[in-house]
């Protein structure tokens, strides 16, 4: 019998402080492998990407008995997929992003991974290498005892979360190609171990209106791109008003649309031949990023007397699960924290319909993420590890 007796598994793991040290040792080691996303690289980070961390995780997961595959999200920036086969029909998955934000303004050594005052410090400590450390510690501990989780477990180490969140779409397509039917999918983010069951989506569009330059003493010889932008902006304001007054069914609140930048003109005495208008659209549950991007382009095209060229910067769907879903309720009960929705976006944008339930969950607070000093409380790591043992069906307490 390979399975740990349920009533004693947690104690077996936690009786000994060595097991907490096992998690913090892993976290220190992972923080010490820089994985700043290339878009966030700077003089201090040098050339950077997730590649080194991905290679390290690939071999660690293999050593821990997983079937491992990698798939490039961008050249040299792979997702790593690790699958542990269980003996039940249940399929659980965890998405943990490898990339971190910039370290350029951080205090001290951002990659020292030091342990001090009950915390582990360094870039990625809370966002989001903590969950890698926990799963590596649990799987390593089980392997040493000849056990493994009873469920089927897929861990996806994703590239490119912090900028484009494109690694998530690549993982989603991999799950579909494999024909996997995931029961539950956790997206690792710092949630103080409580469940986050929704966040808004986002669409970014730049509208470029083209006119014809002329001397402003003879404006009739030109086509003024700035004045052509006026009815475009009026149409966008009307759309924002429509969104504000449309009733919504979830705690995500209404979708919003904001005109956030306008650029145009060359000189006081030249009729402007170009004007760009930037639009930031936030999507609520039930809205589709592709549809709403298309609607913005159609509104602008219909309103403008001059040609409009649209560039879509990003199309991220909203994420929403009813708080009544079993996994959301379970995590809430186990952590003592009510389900909440997040102000930030995550890889969950890509996962609608991919699993029975999708939820954001992980140790530590988002308030410590992206800061000049980043850390995670060791007590949070312990709590998350306990919850992972329960979720994986290894223990009941
Ligand atoms: Zn994150």
Tab-separated table of C-alpha atoms and ligand atoms in Angstrom:
chain	number	residue	atom	x	y	z
A	1	UNK	CA	0.000	0.000	0.000
A	2	UNK	CA	1.703	3.135	-1.194
A	3	UNK	CA	-0.754	5.630	0.157
A	4	UNK	CA	-0.008	7.394	3.427
A	5	UNK	CA	-2.622	6.708	6.080
A	6	UNK	CA	-4.871	9.723	5.861
A	7	UNK	CA	-5.166	10.523	9.535
A	8	UNK	CA	-1.439	10.588	10.121
A	9	UNK	CA	-0.059	12.080	6.925
A	10	UNK	CA	-0.048	15.688	8.057
A	11	UNK	CA	1.569	14.796	11.343
A	12	UNK	CA	4.121	12.676	9.553
A	13	UNK	CA	5.055	15.735	7.536
A	14	UNK	CA	4.803	18.332	10.267
A	15	UNK	CA	6.029	16.660	13.456
A	16	UNK	CA	9.514	17.656	12.523
A	17	UNK	CA	10.722	21.200	11.860
A	18	UNK	CA	12.991	19.640	9.272
A	19	UNK	CA	9.976	19.615	6.956
A	20	UNK	CA	9.477	23.368	7.232
A	21	UNK	CA	13.166	23.739	6.516
A	22	UNK	CA	12.686	21.522	3.480
A	23	UNK	CA	10.236	24.097	2.033
A	24	UNK	CA	12.350	27.140	2.885
A	25	UNK	CA	15.482	25.454	1.495
A	26	UNK	CA	13.690	24.877	-1.795
A	27	UNK	CA	12.429	28.448	-1.860
A	28	UNK	CA	15.876	29.904	-1.183
A	29	UNK	CA	17.296	27.776	-3.960
A	30	UNK	CA	14.589	28.855	-6.433
A	31	UNK	CA	14.907	32.561	-5.585
A	32	UNK	CA	18.638	32.206	-6.261
A	33	UNK	CA	17.866	31.227	-9.876
A	34	UNK	CA	17.005	34.569	-11.542
A	35	UNK	CA	13.955	34.425	-13.816
A	36	UNK	CA	13.191	38.065	-14.568
A	37	UNK	CA	11.057	38.214	-17.716
A	38	UNK	CA	12.997	39.650	-20.693
A	39	UNK	CA	10.646	42.653	-20.901
A	40	UNK	CA	11.583	43.467	-17.296
A	41	UNK	CA	15.335	42.997	-17.728
A	42	UNK	CA	17.680	45.903	-16.963
A	43	UNK	CA	21.285	46.676	-16.103
A	44	UNK	CA	21.136	44.819	-12.779
A	45	UNK	CA	19.419	41.683	-14.057
A	46	UNK	CA	21.391	41.540	-17.312
A	47	UNK	CA	19.932	39.375	-20.063
A	48	UNK	CA	17.301	37.376	-18.334
A	49	UNK	CA	14.483	34.921	-18.925
A	50	UNK	CA	12.787	31.886	-17.407
A	51	UNK	CA	15.109	29.503	-19.324
A	52	UNK	CA	17.473	28.568	-16.483
A	53	UNK	CA	14.666	28.004	-14.000
A	54	UNK	CA	12.741	25.984	-16.606
A	55	UNK	CA	15.752	23.703	-17.187
A	56	UNK	CA	16.211	23.252	-13.443
A	57	UNK	CA	12.524	22.415	-12.878
A	58	UNK	CA	12.536	20.031	-15.833
A	59	UNK	CA	15.236	17.913	-14.210
A	60	UNK	CA	13.818	18.233	-10.662
A	61	UNK	CA	10.346	17.107	-11.781
A	62	UNK	CA	11.886	14.163	-13.680
A	63	UNK	CA	13.871	13.127	-10.592
A	64	UNK	CA	10.604	13.207	-8.641
A	65	UNK	CA	9.000	10.701	-10.984
A	66	UNK	CA	6.992	12.946	-13.312
A	67	UNK	CA	6.535	12.603	-17.044
A	68	UNK	CA	7.949	15.923	-18.230
A	69	UNK	CA	7.457	17.867	-21.452
A	70	UNK	CA	8.519	21.349	-22.432
A	71	UNK	CA	7.003	23.658	-25.018
A	72	UNK	CA	8.329	27.027	-26.123
A	73	UNK	CA	6.023	29.978	-25.463
A	74	UNK	CA	8.588	32.187	-27.177
A	75	UNK	CA	11.926	30.934	-28.552
A	76	UNK	CA	14.030	29.801	-25.571
A	77	UNK	CA	11.216	30.551	-23.095
A	78	UNK	CA	9.386	27.272	-22.476
A	79	UNK	CA	6.486	26.132	-20.344
A	80	UNK	CA	7.365	22.960	-18.403
A	81	UNK	CA	4.603	20.350	-17.960
A	82	UNK	CA	5.033	17.658	-15.294
A	83	UNK	CA	2.501	14.854	-14.828
A	84	UNK	CA	2.334	12.446	-11.901
A	85	UNK	CA	-0.108	9.602	-12.535
A	86	UNK	CA	-2.266	8.616	-9.592
A	87	UNK	CA	-4.600	5.727	-9.012
A	88	UNK	CA	-7.860	7.652	-8.991
A	89	UNK	CA	-9.802	9.161	-11.866
A	90	UNK	CA	-9.295	12.628	-10.465
A	91	UNK	CA	-7.160	15.115	-12.448
A	92	UNK	CA	-5.830	18.153	-10.616
A	93	UNK	CA	-3.566	20.820	-12.071
A	94	UNK	CA	-1.513	23.734	-10.768
A	95	UNK	CA	-0.267	26.645	-12.884
A	96	UNK	CA	2.757	28.356	-11.341
A	97	UNK	CA	4.432	31.146	-13.269
A	98	UNK	CA	8.216	31.168	-13.404
A	99	UNK	CA	8.852	34.741	-14.492
A	100	UNK	CA	9.239	37.627	-12.079
A	101	UNK	CA	9.004	41.378	-12.449
A	102	UNK	CA	12.019	43.728	-12.561
A	103	UNK	CA	14.686	43.854	-9.853
A	104	UNK	CA	16.242	47.167	-10.883
A	105	UNK	CA	14.989	49.222	-7.928
A	106	UNK	CA	15.165	46.455	-5.311
A	107	UNK	CA	17.055	46.946	-2.078
A	108	UNK	CA	20.022	44.649	-1.361
A	109	UNK	CA	20.624	41.424	-3.277
A	110	UNK	CA	17.301	40.512	-4.919
A	111	UNK	CA	18.396	36.897	-5.391
A	112	UNK	CA	19.855	36.026	-1.975
A	113	UNK	CA	16.771	34.126	-0.806
A	114	UNK	CA	17.754	34.847	2.796
A	115	UNK	CA	15.720	33.697	5.772
A	116	UNK	CA	15.234	36.301	8.456
A	117	UNK	CA	12.618	36.935	11.137
A	118	UNK	CA	10.267	34.170	9.987
A	119	UNK	CA	10.339	35.233	6.344
A	120	UNK	CA	12.037	34.223	3.101
A	121	UNK	CA	13.226	37.231	1.106
A	122	UNK	CA	13.965	37.885	-2.568
A	123	UNK	CA	12.377	38.446	-5.973
A	124	UNK	CA	9.815	35.736	-6.622
A	125	UNK	CA	9.649	34.658	-2.954
A	126	UNK	CA	5.911	35.414	-2.795
A	127	UNK	CA	5.130	35.874	-6.521
A	128	UNK	CA	5.280	33.009	-7.108
A	129	UNK	CA	8.139	30.611	-6.437
A	130	UNK	CA	6.653	29.779	-3.023
A	131	UNK	CA	4.233	27.295	-4.587
A	132	UNK	CA	7.048	25.566	-6.498
A	133	UNK	CA	8.923	25.201	-3.194
A	134	UNK	CA	5.885	23.711	-1.455
A	135	UNK	CA	5.115	21.176	-4.178
A	136	UNK	CA	8.775	20.177	-4.551
A	137	UNK	CA	8.999	19.654	-0.775
A	138	UNK	CA	5.783	17.605	-0.606
A	139	UNK	CA	6.565	15.460	-3.640
A	140	UNK	CA	10.135	14.895	-2.476
A	141	UNK	CA	8.934	13.940	1.001
A	142	UNK	CA	6.383	11.510	-0.407
A	143	UNK	CA	8.908	9.990	-2.771
A	144	UNK	CA	11.372	9.359	0.061
A	145	UNK	CA	8.617	7.360	1.741
A	146	UNK	CA	7.650	5.481	-1.369
A	147	UNK	CA	4.304	7.281	-1.605
A	148	UNK	CA	2.705	9.689	-4.035
A	149	UNK	CA	-0.561	11.607	-4.337
A	150	UNK	CA	-3.550	9.358	-5.061
A	151	UNK	CA	-4.789	11.802	-7.713
A	152	UNK	CA	-3.384	12.560	-11.155
A	153	UNK	CA	-1.433	15.793	-10.846
A	154	UNK	CA	-0.272	18.155	-13.597
A	155	UNK	CA	2.076	20.979	-12.659
A	156	UNK	CA	2.591	23.620	-15.325
A	157	UNK	CA	5.526	25.970	-14.854
A	158	UNK	CA	4.455	28.846	-17.092
A	159	UNK	CA	6.594	31.412	-18.867
A	160	UNK	CA	5.494	34.981	-19.556
A	161	UNK	CA	2.836	35.687	-16.950
A	162	UNK	CA	3.897	39.141	-15.819
A	163	UNK	CA	3.771	40.847	-19.225
A	164	UNK	CA	1.724	39.082	-21.897
A	165	UNK	CA	0.282	36.160	-19.889
A	166	UNK	CA	0.711	34.184	-23.100
A	167	UNK	CA	2.179	31.060	-21.441
A	168	UNK	CA	-1.317	30.384	-20.081
A	169	UNK	CA	-2.813	30.163	-23.572
A	170	UNK	CA	-0.049	27.747	-24.606
A	171	UNK	CA	-0.767	25.553	-21.544
A	172	UNK	CA	-4.508	25.647	-22.258
A	173	UNK	CA	-3.923	24.450	-25.823
A	174	UNK	CA	-1.613	21.665	-24.553
A	175	UNK	CA	-4.313	20.416	-22.138
A	176	UNK	CA	-6.838	20.376	-24.998
A	177	UNK	CA	-4.440	18.572	-27.377
A	178	UNK	CA	-3.805	15.930	-24.704
A	179	UNK	CA	-7.549	15.506	-24.207
A	180	UNK	CA	-7.134	15.949	-20.442
A	181	UNK	CA	-10.316	16.512	-18.472
A	182	UNK	CA	-9.160	18.513	-15.475
A	183	UNK	CA	-11.407	18.421	-12.427
A	184	UNK	CA	-9.739	21.324	-10.645
A	185	UNK	CA	-7.079	23.849	-11.566
A	186	UNK	CA	-5.269	26.095	-9.100
A	187	UNK	CA	-3.555	29.193	-10.446
A	188	UNK	CA	-0.773	29.994	-7.987
A	189	UNK	CA	-0.785	33.611	-6.833
A	190	UNK	CA	-0.359	35.149	-3.384
A	191	UNK	CA	-3.862	34.973	-1.875
A	192	UNK	CA	-3.039	34.547	1.847
A	193	UNK	CA	-4.172	30.934	1.397
A	194	UNK	CA	-7.793	31.984	0.773
A	195	UNK	CA	-9.634	31.325	-2.503
A	196	UNK	CA	-9.913	34.050	-5.144
A	197	UNK	CA	-12.752	33.159	-7.484
A	198	UNK	CA	-12.692	35.986	-10.011
A	199	UNK	CA	-10.980	38.950	-11.572
A	200	UNK	CA	-11.689	41.249	-14.466
A	201	UNK	CA	-10.279	40.793	-17.950
A	202	UNK	CA	-8.551	43.491	-19.977
A	203	UNK	CA	-8.401	44.718	-23.543
A	204	UNK	CA	-5.937	47.358	-24.717
A	205	UNK	CA	-6.474	49.088	-28.064
A	206	UNK	CA	-4.629	51.887	-29.859
A	207	UNK	CA	-6.735	53.683	-32.475
A	208	UNK	CA	-4.732	55.590	-35.067
A	209	UNK	CA	-6.660	58.156	-37.093
A	210	UNK	CA	-5.028	59.250	-40.356
A	211	UNK	CA	-5.589	62.629	-42.009
A	212	UNK	CA	-3.622	64.888	-44.328
A	213	UNK	CA	-1.193	67.598	-43.249
A	214	UNK	CA	-1.539	71.133	-44.639
A	215	UNK	CA	-0.602	74.707	-43.734
A	216	UNK	CA	-3.039	75.819	-41.068
A	217	UNK	CA	-3.671	79.057	-42.963
A	218	UNK	CA	-5.441	76.851	-45.527
A	219	UNK	CA	-7.073	74.147	-43.390
A	220	UNK	CA	-9.428	73.174	-46.206
A	221	UNK	CA	-6.431	71.636	-48.010
A	222	UNK	CA	-5.847	69.144	-45.173
A	223	UNK	CA	-7.774	66.542	-43.199
A	224	UNK	CA	-7.563	67.172	-39.465
A	225	UNK	CA	-6.914	63.909	-37.582
A	226	UNK	CA	-7.382	65.529	-34.151
A	227	UNK	CA	-10.839	66.904	-34.839
A	228	UNK	CA	-11.736	63.538	-36.404
A	229	UNK	CA	-10.842	61.976	-33.039
A	230	UNK	CA	-13.535	64.038	-31.267
A	231	UNK	CA	-16.552	61.940	-32.397
A	232	UNK	CA	-14.487	58.783	-31.767
A	233	UNK	CA	-13.923	59.825	-28.150
A	234	UNK	CA	-17.592	60.805	-27.813
A	235	UNK	CA	-18.609	57.326	-28.989
A	236	UNK	CA	-16.212	55.763	-26.461
A	237	UNK	CA	-17.611	57.917	-23.641
A	238	UNK	CA	-21.130	56.805	-24.601
A	239	UNK	CA	-19.933	53.188	-24.469
A	240	UNK	CA	-18.497	53.733	-20.984
A	241	UNK	CA	-21.851	55.166	-19.904
A	242	UNK	CA	-23.649	52.116	-21.343
A	243	UNK	CA	-21.346	49.827	-19.339
A	244	UNK	CA	-21.796	51.835	-16.153
A	245	UNK	CA	-25.570	51.558	-16.338
A	246	UNK	CA	-25.776	47.890	-17.418
A	247	UNK	CA	-26.713	45.687	-14.444
A	248	UNK	CA	-24.206	42.916	-13.663
A	249	UNK	CA	-24.795	39.634	-11.904
A	250	UNK	CA	-21.488	39.054	-10.118
A	251	UNK	CA	-19.287	40.675	-7.487
A	252	UNK	CA	-16.802	41.681	-10.218
A	253	UNK	CA	-18.876	44.798	-10.840
A	254	UNK	CA	-19.456	46.435	-14.227
A	255	UNK	CA	-17.015	46.503	-17.114
A	256	UNK	CA	-15.293	49.837	-17.685
A	257	UNK	CA	-13.809	51.721	-20.608
A	258	UNK	CA	-11.317	54.548	-20.268
A	259	UNK	CA	-9.581	56.722	-22.836
A	260	UNK	CA	-6.135	56.862	-21.269
A	261	UNK	CA	-3.857	58.559	-23.823
A	262	UNK	CA	-4.207	60.864	-26.772
A	263	UNK	CA	-1.352	61.928	-29.018
A	264	UNK	CA	-1.287	64.009	-32.176
A	265	UNK	CA	-0.126	67.110	-33.945
A	266	UNK	CA	3.267	68.399	-35.016
A	267	UNK	CA	3.208	72.188	-34.777
A	268	UNK	CA	0.898	75.132	-34.108
A	269	UNK	CA	0.626	75.937	-37.799
A	270	UNK	CA	0.242	72.438	-39.292
A	271	UNK	CA	-3.060	70.622	-39.722
A	272	UNK	CA	-2.393	67.317	-37.896
A	273	UNK	CA	-2.241	64.239	-40.101
A	274	UNK	CA	-2.242	61.760	-37.255
A	275	UNK	CA	-3.933	61.260	-33.908
A	276	UNK	CA	-3.788	58.178	-31.707
A	277	UNK	CA	-6.280	57.360	-28.971
A	278	UNK	CA	-5.485	54.634	-26.393
A	279	UNK	CA	-8.330	52.704	-24.822
A	280	UNK	CA	-8.156	50.571	-21.658
A	281	UNK	CA	-11.206	48.309	-21.382
A	282	UNK	CA	-11.765	46.164	-18.264
A	283	UNK	CA	-14.125	43.243	-18.706
A	284	UNK	CA	-16.597	41.761	-16.281
A	285	UNK	CA	-17.856	38.166	-16.069
A	286	UNK	CA	-19.553	37.010	-19.243
A	287	UNK	CA	-17.772	39.446	-21.550
A	288	UNK	CA	-15.399	38.156	-24.226
A	289	UNK	CA	-12.128	39.967	-24.858
A	290	UNK	CA	-12.228	39.316	-28.605
A	291	UNK	CA	-15.838	40.539	-28.898
A	292	UNK	CA	-15.200	43.693	-26.884
A	293	UNK	CA	-12.008	44.521	-28.808
A	294	UNK	CA	-14.043	44.160	-32.007
A	295	UNK	CA	-16.779	46.407	-30.604
A	296	UNK	CA	-14.293	49.189	-29.790
A	297	UNK	CA	-12.844	49.050	-33.304
A	298	UNK	CA	-16.325	49.059	-34.865
A	299	UNK	CA	-17.466	52.031	-32.738
A	300	UNK	CA	-14.361	54.028	-33.667
A	301	UNK	CA	-14.577	53.193	-37.347
A	302	UNK	CA	-18.250	54.151	-37.516
A	303	UNK	CA	-17.715	57.433	-35.643
A	304	UNK	CA	-14.594	58.678	-37.412
A	305	UNK	CA	-14.834	60.720	-40.615
A	306	UNK	CA	-11.250	59.625	-41.440
A	307	UNK	CA	-9.669	56.155	-41.730
A	308	UNK	CA	-8.899	54.378	-38.446
A	309	UNK	CA	-6.242	51.718	-37.969
A	310	UNK	CA	-6.596	49.677	-34.779
A	311	UNK	CA	-3.830	47.844	-32.931
A	312	UNK	CA	-4.971	45.379	-30.263
A	313	UNK	CA	-2.323	45.265	-27.518
A	314	UNK	CA	-3.878	42.516	-25.430
A	315	UNK	CA	-7.099	40.523	-25.147
A	316	UNK	CA	-7.434	38.873	-21.736
A	317	UNK	CA	-10.770	37.317	-20.790
A	318	UNK	CA	-12.305	37.833	-17.358
A	319	UNK	CA	-12.151	34.947	-14.884
A	320	UNK	CA	-15.088	34.039	-12.711
A	321	UNK	CA	-16.263	30.990	-10.764
A	322	UNK	CA	-19.329	31.021	-8.536
A	323	UNK	CA	-18.255	31.200	-4.886
A	324	UNK	CA	-20.559	28.231	-4.254
A	325	UNK	CA	-18.284	25.851	-6.226
A	326	UNK	CA	-16.995	22.982	-4.054
A	327	UNK	CA	-13.289	23.819	-4.368
A	328	UNK	CA	-13.877	27.489	-3.544
A	329	UNK	CA	-15.906	26.524	-0.480
A	330	UNK	CA	-13.371	23.901	0.581
A	331	UNK	CA	-10.387	26.276	0.404
A	332	UNK	CA	-12.409	28.885	2.232
A	333	UNK	CA	-13.275	26.475	5.032
A	334	UNK	CA	-9.732	25.100	5.317
A	335	UNK	CA	-8.124	28.558	5.377
A	336	UNK	CA	-10.796	30.387	7.353
A	337	UNK	CA	-10.893	33.055	4.641
A	338	UNK	CA	-13.994	34.025	2.664
A	339	UNK	CA	-13.767	33.865	-1.138
A	340	UNK	CA	-12.839	37.201	-2.701
A	341	UNK	CA	-12.274	38.656	-6.141
A	342	UNK	CA	-8.971	40.260	-7.126
A	343	UNK	CA	-8.192	43.675	-8.557
A	344	UNK	CA	-5.276	42.219	-10.538
A	345	UNK	CA	-5.397	39.853	-13.535
A	346	UNK	CA	-3.737	36.432	-13.748
A	347	UNK	CA	-3.160	33.426	-15.987
A	348	UNK	CA	-6.736	32.382	-15.163
A	349	UNK	CA	-7.799	34.660	-18.047
A	350	UNK	CA	-7.114	31.721	-20.415
A	351	UNK	CA	-8.771	28.894	-18.516
A	352	UNK	CA	-12.518	29.280	-18.928
A	353	UNK	CA	-14.013	25.822	-19.418
A	354	UNK	CA	-10.622	24.094	-19.066
A	355	UNK	CA	-11.408	22.527	-15.680
A	356	UNK	CA	-14.459	21.806	-13.544
A	357	UNK	CA	-13.321	24.611	-11.238
A	358	UNK	CA	-10.519	27.163	-11.527
A	359	UNK	CA	-9.367	29.135	-8.510
A	360	UNK	CA	-6.476	31.394	-7.507
A	361	UNK	CA	-4.703	30.203	-4.384
A	362	UNK	CA	-1.299	30.533	-2.755
A	363	UNK	CA	0.692	31.615	0.295
A	364	UNK	CA	1.572	35.196	1.178
A	365	UNK	CA	0.077	38.545	0.287
A	366	UNK	CA	-0.091	40.323	-3.049
A	367	UNK	CA	0.972	43.402	-1.063
A	368	UNK	CA	4.489	41.949	-0.864
A	369	UNK	CA	4.612	41.264	-4.623
A	370	UNK	CA	6.336	43.580	-7.110
A	371	UNK	CA	7.869	45.604	-4.238
A	372	UNK	CA	11.433	46.796	-3.681
A	373	UNK	CA	11.588	44.351	-0.777
A	374	UNK	CA	9.756	41.070	-1.466
A	375	UNK	CA	9.159	38.382	1.128
A	376	UNK	CA	6.821	35.605	2.212
A	377	UNK	CA	5.964	34.564	5.769
A	378	UNK	CA	7.158	31.047	6.578
A	379	UNK	CA	3.889	30.467	8.474
A	380	UNK	CA	2.051	31.104	5.175
A	381	UNK	CA	4.237	28.502	3.445
A	382	UNK	CA	3.333	25.983	6.159
A	383	UNK	CA	-0.377	26.714	5.900
A	384	UNK	CA	-0.367	26.438	2.116
A	385	UNK	CA	1.557	23.145	2.343
A	386	UNK	CA	-1.069	21.733	4.723
A	387	UNK	CA	-3.847	22.813	2.366
A	388	UNK	CA	-2.043	21.262	-0.590
A	389	UNK	CA	-1.757	17.956	1.314
A	390	UNK	CA	-5.511	17.997	1.840
A	391	UNK	CA	-6.326	19.033	-1.725
A	392	UNK	CA	-4.120	16.272	-3.106
A	393	UNK	CA	-5.962	13.762	-0.931
A	394	UNK	CA	-2.897	12.886	1.110
A	395	UNK	CA	-4.259	14.071	4.456
A	396	UNK	CA	-7.557	15.091	5.958
A	397	UNK	CA	-6.353	17.718	8.403
B	1	LIG	ZN1	2.121	36.314	-9.896
